[in-house]
Amino acid sequence: MSDRRRSLAVFPGSFDPITNGHLDIIARSLTVFDAVTVAILVNPEKQPLFTVEERVEIIGETHQGDPRVKVETFTGLLVDYAERAGATVIVRGLRAISDFEAEGQLAHNNRVLAPDVDTVFFMTSVEFGYVSSSLVKEIAGFGGDVSTMVPPAAMTAIRTLARSPERPR
């Protein structure tokens, strides 16, 4: 048995909904780290498309059977959650220079708050550079086809939501 410590990365976000770009970052993270926890931020200030429970279910269904991927929720500071989870790395995806500026500032602040937690950035693959959860929600809200932007579990949830009457949030 190896004495090597398992490396755990935390990939935080709202994942409302999870996109194929997110899945790309998770898959690539698993080539570097032993395990990735997809950490859904519970933010009462936002009006999400899906409840936290629905997002956990969608992501869980997408990664069903892969013991290296875990889905959890958290509130409060990301670095506090990462330390509680036993992670020393936060994974973030970058699509554009504007993402780097905002994410770089957060990474520096997180490093000040928790010097043992580092941030690793993955550039989004070219085919997903235009995809964002906000864009998916907007297109789907107008009845557009987002099936190439989200995994099947998210597409099913979006279609189900489109067919249901307005739900109170």
XYZ file of N, CA, C and O in Angstrom:
676
model
N 0.843 -1.187 0.000
C 0.000 0.000 0.000
C 0.880 1.239 0.000
O 1.847 1.332 0.727
N 0.529 2.191 -0.788
C 1.321 3.404 -0.943
C 1.072 4.374 0.214
O -0.029 4.470 0.738
N 2.137 5.084 0.579
C 2.002 6.120 1.603
C 1.590 7.459 0.996
O 1.393 8.425 1.704
N 1.501 7.488 -0.321
C 1.152 8.727 -1.012
C -0.251 9.168 -0.605
O -1.209 8.402 -0.625
N -0.351 10.416 -0.233
C -1.634 10.999 0.169
C -2.502 11.215 -1.070
O -2.033 11.692 -2.092
N -3.760 10.854 -0.963
C -4.682 11.094 -2.077
C -4.871 12.592 -2.252
O -5.055 13.317 -1.277
N -4.830 13.024 -3.480
C -5.038 14.445 -3.740
C -6.513 14.694 -4.055
O -7.109 14.004 -4.871
N -7.052 15.654 -3.350
C -8.451 16.025 -3.517
C -8.533 17.474 -3.955
O -7.948 18.356 -3.315
N -9.264 17.707 -5.041
C -9.511 19.062 -5.515
C -10.989 19.375 -5.340
O -11.839 18.490 -5.434
N -11.276 20.635 -5.082
C -12.652 21.116 -4.988
C -12.915 21.992 -6.204
O -12.135 22.897 -6.516
N -14.009 21.695 -6.900
C -14.434 22.494 -8.050
C -15.736 23.181 -7.644
O -16.800 22.577 -7.667
N -15.658 24.458 -7.239
C -16.839 25.155 -6.738
C -17.621 25.883 -7.830
O -17.083 26.218 -8.886
N -18.877 26.121 -7.558
C -19.688 26.906 -8.470
C -21.155 26.782 -8.132
O -21.538 26.079 -7.197
N -21.983 27.442 -8.929
C -23.426 27.315 -8.738
C -23.965 26.152 -9.564
O -24.957 25.542 -9.196
N -23.348 25.872 -10.703
C -23.736 24.751 -11.564
C -25.241 24.751 -11.821
O -25.923 23.747 -11.672
N -25.739 25.901 -12.238
C -27.177 26.102 -12.435
C -27.483 26.487 -13.872
O -27.729 27.672 -14.143
N -27.477 25.534 -14.797
C -27.196 24.107 -14.657
C -25.722 23.802 -14.962
O -24.985 24.655 -15.448
N -25.332 22.568 -14.682
C -24.002 22.121 -15.057
C -23.948 22.069 -16.587
O -24.949 21.743 -17.237
N -22.812 22.431 -17.151
C -22.655 22.454 -18.604
C -21.592 21.455 -19.037
O -20.847 20.921 -18.209
N -21.508 21.251 -20.339
C -20.449 20.386 -20.862
C -19.071 20.999 -20.615
O -18.087 20.271 -20.500
N -18.996 22.308 -20.506
C -17.736 22.958 -20.136
C -17.311 22.573 -18.728
O -16.133 22.298 -18.468
N -18.262 22.537 -17.807
C -17.965 22.080 -16.444
C -17.475 20.634 -16.460
O -16.512 20.287 -15.777
N -18.164 19.793 -17.232
C -17.774 18.380 -17.304
C -16.361 18.225 -17.846
O -15.600 17.367 -17.389
N -16.006 19.055 -18.809
C -14.659 19.044 -19.368
C -13.626 19.375 -18.288
O -12.599 18.695 -18.169
N -13.909 20.370 -17.472
C -12.982 20.753 -16.395
C -12.872 19.632 -15.364
O -11.781 19.310 -14.883
N -13.990 19.002 -15.032
C -13.963 17.886 -14.073
C -13.118 16.745 -14.633
O -12.244 16.215 -13.936
N -13.356 16.369 -15.873
C -12.613 15.260 -16.486
C -11.119 15.556 -16.534
O -10.284 14.691 -16.214
N -10.766 16.755 -16.904
C -9.346 17.112 -16.974
C -8.729 17.199 -15.587
O -7.563 16.854 -15.396
N -9.516 17.634 -14.601
C -9.027 17.671 -13.219
C -8.683 16.270 -12.727
O -7.725 16.075 -11.980
N -9.475 15.297 -13.148
C -9.244 13.918 -12.721
C -7.990 13.307 -13.332
O -7.535 12.259 -12.884
N -7.404 13.967 -14.330
C -6.124 13.491 -14.860
C -4.965 13.993 -14.004
O -3.854 13.489 -14.116
N -5.234 14.969 -13.150
C -4.204 15.563 -12.296
C -4.401 15.171 -10.828
O -3.438 14.938 -10.109
N -5.655 15.104 -10.394
C -5.976 14.833 -8.989
C -6.687 13.486 -8.873
O -7.355 13.044 -9.808
N -6.551 12.863 -7.715
C -7.176 11.556 -7.488
C -8.689 11.648 -7.412
O -9.388 10.708 -7.798
N -9.193 12.735 -6.883
C -10.635 12.900 -6.706
C -10.995 14.376 -6.807
O -10.167 15.249 -6.533
N -12.238 14.614 -7.220
C -12.753 15.984 -7.324
C -14.110 16.036 -6.635
O -14.983 15.210 -6.893
N -14.263 17.007 -5.754
C -15.567 17.278 -5.157
C -16.165 18.481 -5.865
O -15.563 19.557 -5.887
N -17.306 18.271 -6.485
C -18.053 19.357 -7.094
C -18.828 20.000 -5.951
O -19.702 19.372 -5.352
N -18.464 21.227 -5.627
C -19.012 21.913 -4.458
C -19.973 23.008 -4.906
O -19.562 24.015 -5.473
N -21.247 22.777 -4.654
C -22.289 23.718 -5.063
C -22.481 24.746 -3.957
O -22.845 24.402 -2.832
N -22.247 25.996 -4.297
C -22.435 27.088 -3.355
C -23.924 27.349 -3.167
O -24.658 27.538 -4.145
N -24.350 27.343 -1.932
C -25.732 27.701 -1.603
C -25.737 29.199 -1.360
O -25.193 29.681 -0.374
N -26.325 29.932 -2.299
C -26.326 31.391 -2.226
C -27.771 31.888 -2.193
O -28.444 31.923 -3.222
N -28.244 32.282 -1.008
C -29.636 32.723 -0.902
C -29.933 34.024 -1.648
O -31.091 34.370 -1.854
N -28.908 34.727 -2.088
C -29.099 35.985 -2.815
C -29.490 35.760 -4.278
O -29.981 36.664 -4.928
N -29.234 34.560 -4.802
C -29.512 34.281 -6.210
C -30.849 33.591 -6.382
O -31.323 32.890 -5.491
N -31.451 33.781 -7.537
C -32.681 33.094 -7.916
C -32.318 32.027 -8.945
O -32.303 32.290 -10.143
N -32.044 30.814 -8.495
C -31.577 29.782 -9.423
C -32.706 29.188 -10.262
O -33.880 29.249 -9.891
N -32.312 28.583 -11.368
C -33.246 27.847 -12.206
C -33.645 26.556 -11.497
O -34.808 26.182 -11.467
N -32.642 25.876 -10.914
C -32.865 24.609 -10.215
C -32.555 24.768 -8.737
O -31.658 25.512 -8.362
N -33.275 24.018 -7.918
C -32.983 24.021 -6.487
C -31.616 23.368 -6.268
O -31.097 22.667 -7.149
N -31.053 23.567 -5.106
C -29.775 22.945 -4.773
C -29.902 21.425 -4.863
O -29.026 20.750 -5.417
N -31.007 20.898 -4.358
C -31.215 19.446 -4.393
C -31.278 18.930 -5.824
O -30.734 17.862 -6.127
N -31.927 19.669 -6.697
C -32.004 19.267 -8.110
C -30.620 19.295 -8.756
O -30.269 18.392 -9.527
N -29.825 20.312 -8.436
C -28.473 20.384 -8.994
C -27.605 19.239 -8.512
O -26.845 18.649 -9.288
N -27.722 18.891 -7.230
C -26.974 17.745 -6.693
C -27.384 16.485 -7.453
O -26.535 15.682 -7.860
N -28.675 16.304 -7.666
C -29.180 15.122 -8.370
C -28.692 15.074 -9.817
O -28.259 14.021 -10.302
N -28.754 16.200 -10.519
C -28.326 16.254 -11.921
C -26.844 15.923 -12.036
O -26.435 15.109 -12.875
N -26.023 16.527 -11.202
C -24.581 16.283 -11.262
C -24.271 14.848 -10.844
O -23.442 14.173 -11.467
N -24.963 14.373 -9.827
C -24.771 12.993 -9.390
C -25.115 12.004 -10.484
O -24.392 11.029 -10.710
N -26.202 12.253 -11.192
C -26.607 11.376 -12.292
C -25.575 11.421 -13.421
O -25.268 10.400 -14.030
N -25.029 12.586 -13.673
C -24.041 12.745 -14.734
C -22.765 11.963 -14.431
O -22.135 11.423 -15.324
N -22.399 11.890 -13.162
C -21.153 11.207 -12.773
C -21.416 9.892 -12.047
O -20.562 9.387 -11.332
N -22.598 9.344 -12.263
C -22.996 8.098 -11.609
C -21.953 7.010 -11.854
O -21.510 6.795 -12.978
N -21.564 6.367 -10.788
C -20.641 5.253 -10.908
C -19.172 5.623 -10.871
O -18.321 4.739 -10.860
N -18.841 6.910 -10.868
C -17.436 7.305 -10.772
C -17.146 7.694 -9.330
O -17.508 8.785 -8.889
N -16.471 6.817 -8.589
C -16.224 7.088 -7.176
C -15.246 8.239 -6.937
O -15.120 8.721 -5.820
N -14.601 8.712 -7.996
C -13.646 9.815 -7.853
C -14.336 11.173 -7.822
O -13.715 12.180 -7.499
N -15.630 11.208 -8.161
C -16.379 12.468 -8.203
C -17.456 12.431 -7.130
O -18.278 11.525 -7.084
N -17.423 13.443 -6.272
C -18.415 13.575 -5.207
C -19.085 14.934 -5.382
O -18.459 15.885 -5.853
N -20.342 15.021 -5.004
C -21.095 16.274 -5.089
C -21.542 16.650 -3.686
O -22.152 15.846 -2.991
N -21.216 17.867 -3.289
C -21.623 18.378 -1.979
C -22.069 19.819 -2.133
O -21.836 20.447 -3.159
N -22.698 20.332 -1.083
C -23.086 21.738 -1.046
C -22.342 22.412 0.104
O -21.890 21.740 1.033
N -22.216 23.714 -0.004
C -21.583 24.458 1.084
C -22.112 25.875 1.138
O -22.660 26.387 0.165
N -21.949 26.479 2.310
C -22.236 27.891 2.509
C -20.984 28.501 3.117
O -20.126 27.796 3.637
N -20.884 29.791 3.052
C -19.740 30.459 3.663
C -18.547 30.533 2.732
O -18.682 30.453 1.510
N -17.379 30.666 3.342
C -16.153 30.832 2.570
C -15.714 29.524 1.931
O -15.676 28.478 2.592
N -15.341 29.607 0.675
C -14.877 28.439 -0.060
C -13.658 27.803 0.603
O -13.583 26.582 0.719
N -12.702 28.608 1.039
C -11.487 28.036 1.631
C -11.791 27.302 2.930
O -11.151 26.286 3.230
N -12.771 27.777 3.688
C -13.172 27.058 4.902
C -13.744 25.698 4.534
O -13.440 24.685 5.154
N -14.578 25.682 3.493
C -15.138 24.409 3.027
C -14.024 23.484 2.535
O -14.005 22.298 2.870
N -13.108 24.008 1.735
C -12.016 23.190 1.196
C -11.201 22.560 2.326
O -10.878 21.366 2.275
N -10.893 23.332 3.337
C -10.123 22.800 4.469
C -10.915 21.722 5.197
O -10.366 20.679 5.551
N -12.208 21.951 5.423
C -13.047 20.937 6.086
C -13.110 19.653 5.267
O -13.129 18.549 5.816
N -13.136 19.804 3.947
C -13.237 18.642 3.055
C -11.904 17.905 2.916
O -11.869 16.799 2.393
N -10.823 18.533 3.356
C -9.507 17.910 3.227
C -8.839 18.178 1.892
O -7.893 17.485 1.507
N -9.312 19.183 1.182
C -8.738 19.535 -0.123
C -7.655 20.587 0.045
O -7.770 21.478 0.892
N -6.632 20.493 -0.759
C -5.582 21.510 -0.762
C -5.583 22.306 -2.065
O -4.751 23.185 -2.247
N -6.518 21.973 -2.942
C -6.570 22.626 -4.251
C -8.002 23.001 -4.592
O -8.929 22.217 -4.385
N -8.148 24.194 -5.135
C -9.407 24.659 -5.711
C -9.198 24.686 -7.213
O -8.191 25.229 -7.700
N -10.108 24.094 -7.960
C -10.032 24.074 -9.424
C -11.000 25.110 -9.966
O -12.145 25.188 -9.520
N -10.519 25.882 -10.932
C -11.372 26.860 -11.605
C -11.137 26.782 -13.098
O -10.030 26.507 -13.548
N -12.186 27.021 -13.861
C -12.079 27.058 -15.314
C -12.044 28.489 -15.791
O -12.689 29.368 -15.212
N -11.264 28.714 -16.836
C -11.150 30.051 -17.425
C -11.564 29.994 -18.887
O -11.084 29.151 -19.643
N -12.440 30.919 -19.294
C -12.853 30.998 -20.699
C -12.175 32.150 -21.421
O -11.919 32.063 -22.608
N -11.936 33.238 -20.713
C -11.439 34.456 -21.353
C -10.565 35.238 -20.376
O -10.500 34.927 -19.189
N -9.927 36.273 -20.881
C -9.071 37.127 -20.052
C -9.867 37.718 -18.891
O -9.376 37.809 -17.777
N -11.108 38.102 -19.146
C -11.929 38.678 -18.072
C -12.110 37.681 -16.932
O -12.129 38.067 -15.766
N -12.238 36.384 -17.258
C -12.322 35.363 -16.208
C -11.039 35.342 -15.391
O -11.073 35.225 -14.167
N -9.902 35.459 -16.065
C -8.623 35.401 -15.366
C -8.492 36.547 -14.365
O -8.029 36.346 -13.246
N -8.903 37.736 -14.752
C -8.798 38.885 -13.851
C -9.624 38.662 -12.584
O -9.133 38.853 -11.472
N -10.862 38.246 -12.746
C -11.732 38.031 -11.581
C -11.264 36.835 -10.756
O -11.169 36.913 -9.528
N -10.951 35.736 -11.422
C -10.531 34.516 -10.719
C -9.161 34.691 -10.057
O -8.916 34.137 -8.984
N -8.284 35.454 -10.694
C -6.972 35.712 -10.102
C -7.093 36.453 -8.784
O -6.409 36.125 -7.802
N -7.959 37.438 -8.747
C -8.180 38.190 -7.509
C -8.726 37.280 -6.412
O -8.268 37.324 -5.266
N -9.686 36.420 -6.761
C -10.234 35.484 -5.779
C -9.165 34.508 -5.293
O -9.080 34.210 -4.100
N -8.341 34.018 -6.216
C -7.288 33.067 -5.846
C -6.306 33.698 -4.869
O -5.891 33.061 -3.888
N -5.925 34.949 -5.116
C -5.010 35.639 -4.197
C -5.646 35.820 -2.816
O -4.990 35.601 -1.790
N -6.907 36.217 -2.808
C -7.597 36.385 -1.522
C -7.722 35.059 -0.778
O -7.510 34.996 0.426
N -8.053 34.001 -1.508
C -8.166 32.686 -0.873
C -6.825 32.240 -0.300
O -6.772 31.649 0.774
N -5.750 32.545 -1.000
C -4.417 32.157 -0.535
C -4.050 32.907 0.752
O -3.394 32.356 1.637
N -4.484 34.151 0.873
C -4.255 34.916 2.097
C -5.063 34.306 3.249
O -4.555 34.155 4.361
N -6.309 33.940 2.965
C -7.180 33.379 3.996
C -6.769 31.964 4.403
O -6.926 31.582 5.563
N -6.258 31.202 3.445
C -5.881 29.804 3.705
C -4.611 29.481 2.917
O -4.685 28.986 1.791
N -3.439 29.758 3.489
C -2.172 29.567 2.765
C -1.906 28.135 2.302
O -1.123 27.933 1.374
N -2.568 27.154 2.886
C -2.355 25.761 2.482
C -3.286 25.307 1.361
O -3.218 24.158 0.929
N -4.156 26.196 0.912
C -5.077 25.872 -0.179
C -4.673 26.694 -1.392
O -4.624 27.919 -1.329
N -4.373 26.006 -2.478
C -3.945 26.688 -3.696
C -5.040 26.598 -4.755
O -5.970 25.794 -4.627
N -4.934 27.411 -5.800
C -5.901 27.393 -6.896
C -5.182 26.987 -8.172
O -4.094 27.466 -8.463
N -5.810 26.077 -8.915
C -5.292 25.623 -10.204
C -6.330 25.993 -11.253
O -7.525 25.732 -11.089
N -5.874 26.599 -12.339
C -6.760 27.022 -13.414
C -6.610 26.099 -14.615
O -5.503 25.740 -14.993
N -7.747 25.746 -15.201
C -7.767 25.011 -16.461
C -8.428 25.913 -17.492
O -9.529 26.423 -17.250
N -7.767 26.097 -18.615
C -8.400 26.824 -19.718
C -9.492 25.933 -20.291
O -9.280 24.740 -20.507
N -10.639 26.507 -20.518
C -11.738 25.761 -21.105
C -11.336 25.282 -22.494
O -10.690 26.010 -23.243
N -11.715 24.063 -22.818
C -11.467 23.555 -24.163
C -12.162 24.450 -25.174
O -13.240 25.002 -24.896
N -11.574 24.572 -26.349
C -12.064 25.492 -27.371
C -13.551 25.283 -27.661
O -14.306 26.250 -27.776
N -13.976 24.020 -27.742
C -15.376 23.770 -28.113
C -16.380 24.209 -27.050
O -17.579 24.268 -27.310
N -15.896 24.531 -25.833
C -16.807 24.961 -24.773
C -16.558 26.403 -24.342
O -17.156 26.871 -23.375
N -15.723 27.120 -25.043
C -15.361 28.474 -24.663
C -16.518 29.459 -24.657
O -16.479 30.471 -23.972
N -17.562 29.158 -25.374
C -18.714 30.058 -25.456
C -19.832 29.681 -24.486
O -20.819 30.399 -24.357
N -19.697 28.547 -23.795
C -20.775 28.018 -22.960
C -20.680 28.550 -21.539
O -19.620 28.531 -20.927
N -21.801 29.016 -21.021
C -21.910 29.394 -19.613
C -23.296 29.013 -19.132
O -24.237 28.910 -19.926
N -23.430 28.793 -17.842
C -24.742 28.466 -17.276
C -25.744 29.589 -17.545
O -26.907 29.328 -17.847
N -25.287 30.832 -17.442
C -26.181 31.979 -17.688
C -26.705 31.964 -19.118
O -27.899 32.192 -19.355
N -25.817 31.688 -20.066
C -26.215 31.628 -21.474
C -27.191 30.481 -21.700
O -28.206 30.639 -22.390
N -26.907 29.330 -21.104
C -27.801 28.177 -21.230
C -29.192 28.532 -20.714
O -30.205 28.246 -21.360
N -29.260 29.160 -19.543
C -30.562 29.529 -18.976
C -31.309 30.503 -19.889
O -32.518 30.367 -20.073
N -30.588 31.467 -20.438
C -31.238 32.446 -21.303
C -31.773 31.799 -22.569
O -32.924 32.019 -22.958
N -30.952 30.984 -23.216
C -31.381 30.326 -24.455
C -32.554 29.384 -24.173
O -33.554 29.387 -24.886
N -32.436 28.569 -23.133
C -33.504 27.625 -22.784
C -34.782 28.367 -22.413
O -35.885 27.913 -22.739
N -34.636 29.514 -21.757
C -35.801 30.307 -21.363
C -36.624 30.794 -22.542
O -37.827 31.014 -22.426
N -35.953 30.953 -23.680
C -36.650 31.370 -24.899
C -36.979 30.179 -25.795
O -37.337 30.350 -26.957
N -36.825 28.975 -25.250
C -37.189 27.778 -26.009
C -36.125 27.289 -26.967
O -36.392 26.421 -27.796
N -34.905 27.823 -26.852
C -33.827 27.403 -27.747
C -33.249 26.053 -27.357
O -33.421 25.584 -26.233
N -32.553 25.453 -28.296
C -31.961 24.130 -28.098
C -30.585 24.267 -27.451
O -29.671 24.836 -28.049
N -30.438 23.740 -26.245
C -29.158 23.781 -25.527
C -28.564 22.380 -25.367
O -27.647 22.175 -24.587
N -29.067 21.433 -26.133
C -28.652 20.037 -25.971
C -27.166 19.809 -26.235
O -26.601 18.847 -25.717
N -26.525 20.675 -27.003
C -25.078 20.515 -27.231
C -24.248 21.195 -26.143
O -23.036 21.069 -26.128
N -24.913 21.904 -25.235
C -24.205 22.664 -24.202
C -24.244 22.013 -22.831
O -23.461 22.386 -21.961
N -25.172 21.073 -22.622
C -25.356 20.464 -21.301
C -25.393 18.947 -21.423
O -25.741 18.411 -22.482
N -25.072 18.246 -20.331
C -25.169 16.784 -20.360
C -26.637 16.336 -20.406
O -27.542 17.116 -20.081
N -26.885 15.083 -20.792
C -28.265 14.598 -20.908
C -29.109 14.785 -19.642
O -30.288 15.146 -19.748
N -28.544 14.569 -18.466
C -29.323 14.727 -17.232
C -29.803 16.168 -17.071
O -30.935 16.410 -16.636
N -28.970 17.126 -17.409
C -29.370 18.535 -17.326
C -30.402 18.860 -18.394
O -31.354 19.603 -18.137
N -30.238 18.291 -19.594
C -31.197 18.544 -20.667
C -32.574 18.005 -20.288
O -33.589 18.691 -20.490
N -32.611 16.830 -19.699
C -33.877 16.254 -19.240
C -34.525 17.165 -18.197
O -35.734 17.432 -18.251
N -33.739 17.654 -17.261
C -34.264 18.539 -16.213
C -34.778 19.847 -16.806
O -35.818 20.366 -16.386
N -34.057 20.384 -17.785
C -34.487 21.627 -18.440
C -35.811 21.400 -19.166
O -36.735 22.215 -19.076
N -35.925 20.289 -19.880
C -37.177 19.992 -20.599
C -38.335 19.799 -19.624
O -39.452 20.256 -19.880
N -38.071 19.104 -18.513
C -39.106 18.887 -17.501
C -39.563 20.217 -16.924
O -40.753 20.464 -16.750
N -38.611 21.092 -16.627
C -38.924 22.402 -16.075
C -39.740 23.223 -17.073
O -40.694 23.907 -16.694
N -39.389 23.128 -18.357
C -40.105 23.889 -19.384
C -41.559 23.458 -19.495
O -42.432 24.258 -19.841
N -41.829 22.179 -19.198
C -43.199 21.653 -19.305
C -44.029 21.874 -18.054
O -45.238 21.705 -18.058
N -43.368 22.249 -16.956
C -44.106 22.402 -15.694
C -44.512 23.851 -15.495
O -43.878 24.767 -15.989
N -45.593 24.053 -14.729
C -45.977 25.434 -14.415
C -44.902 26.090 -13.544
O -44.087 25.402 -12.951
N -44.914 27.376 -13.487
C -43.936 28.101 -12.667
C -43.905 27.552 -11.259
O -44.952 27.342 -10.648
N -42.705 27.318 -10.786
C -42.549 26.833 -9.406
C -42.092 27.977 -8.534
O -41.231 28.758 -8.940
N -42.631 28.082 -7.327
C -42.114 29.093 -6.401
C -40.718 28.701 -5.959
O -40.432 27.530 -5.760
N -39.835 29.645 -5.807
C -38.447 29.376 -5.392
C -38.252 29.860 -3.996
O -38.381 30.875 -3.570
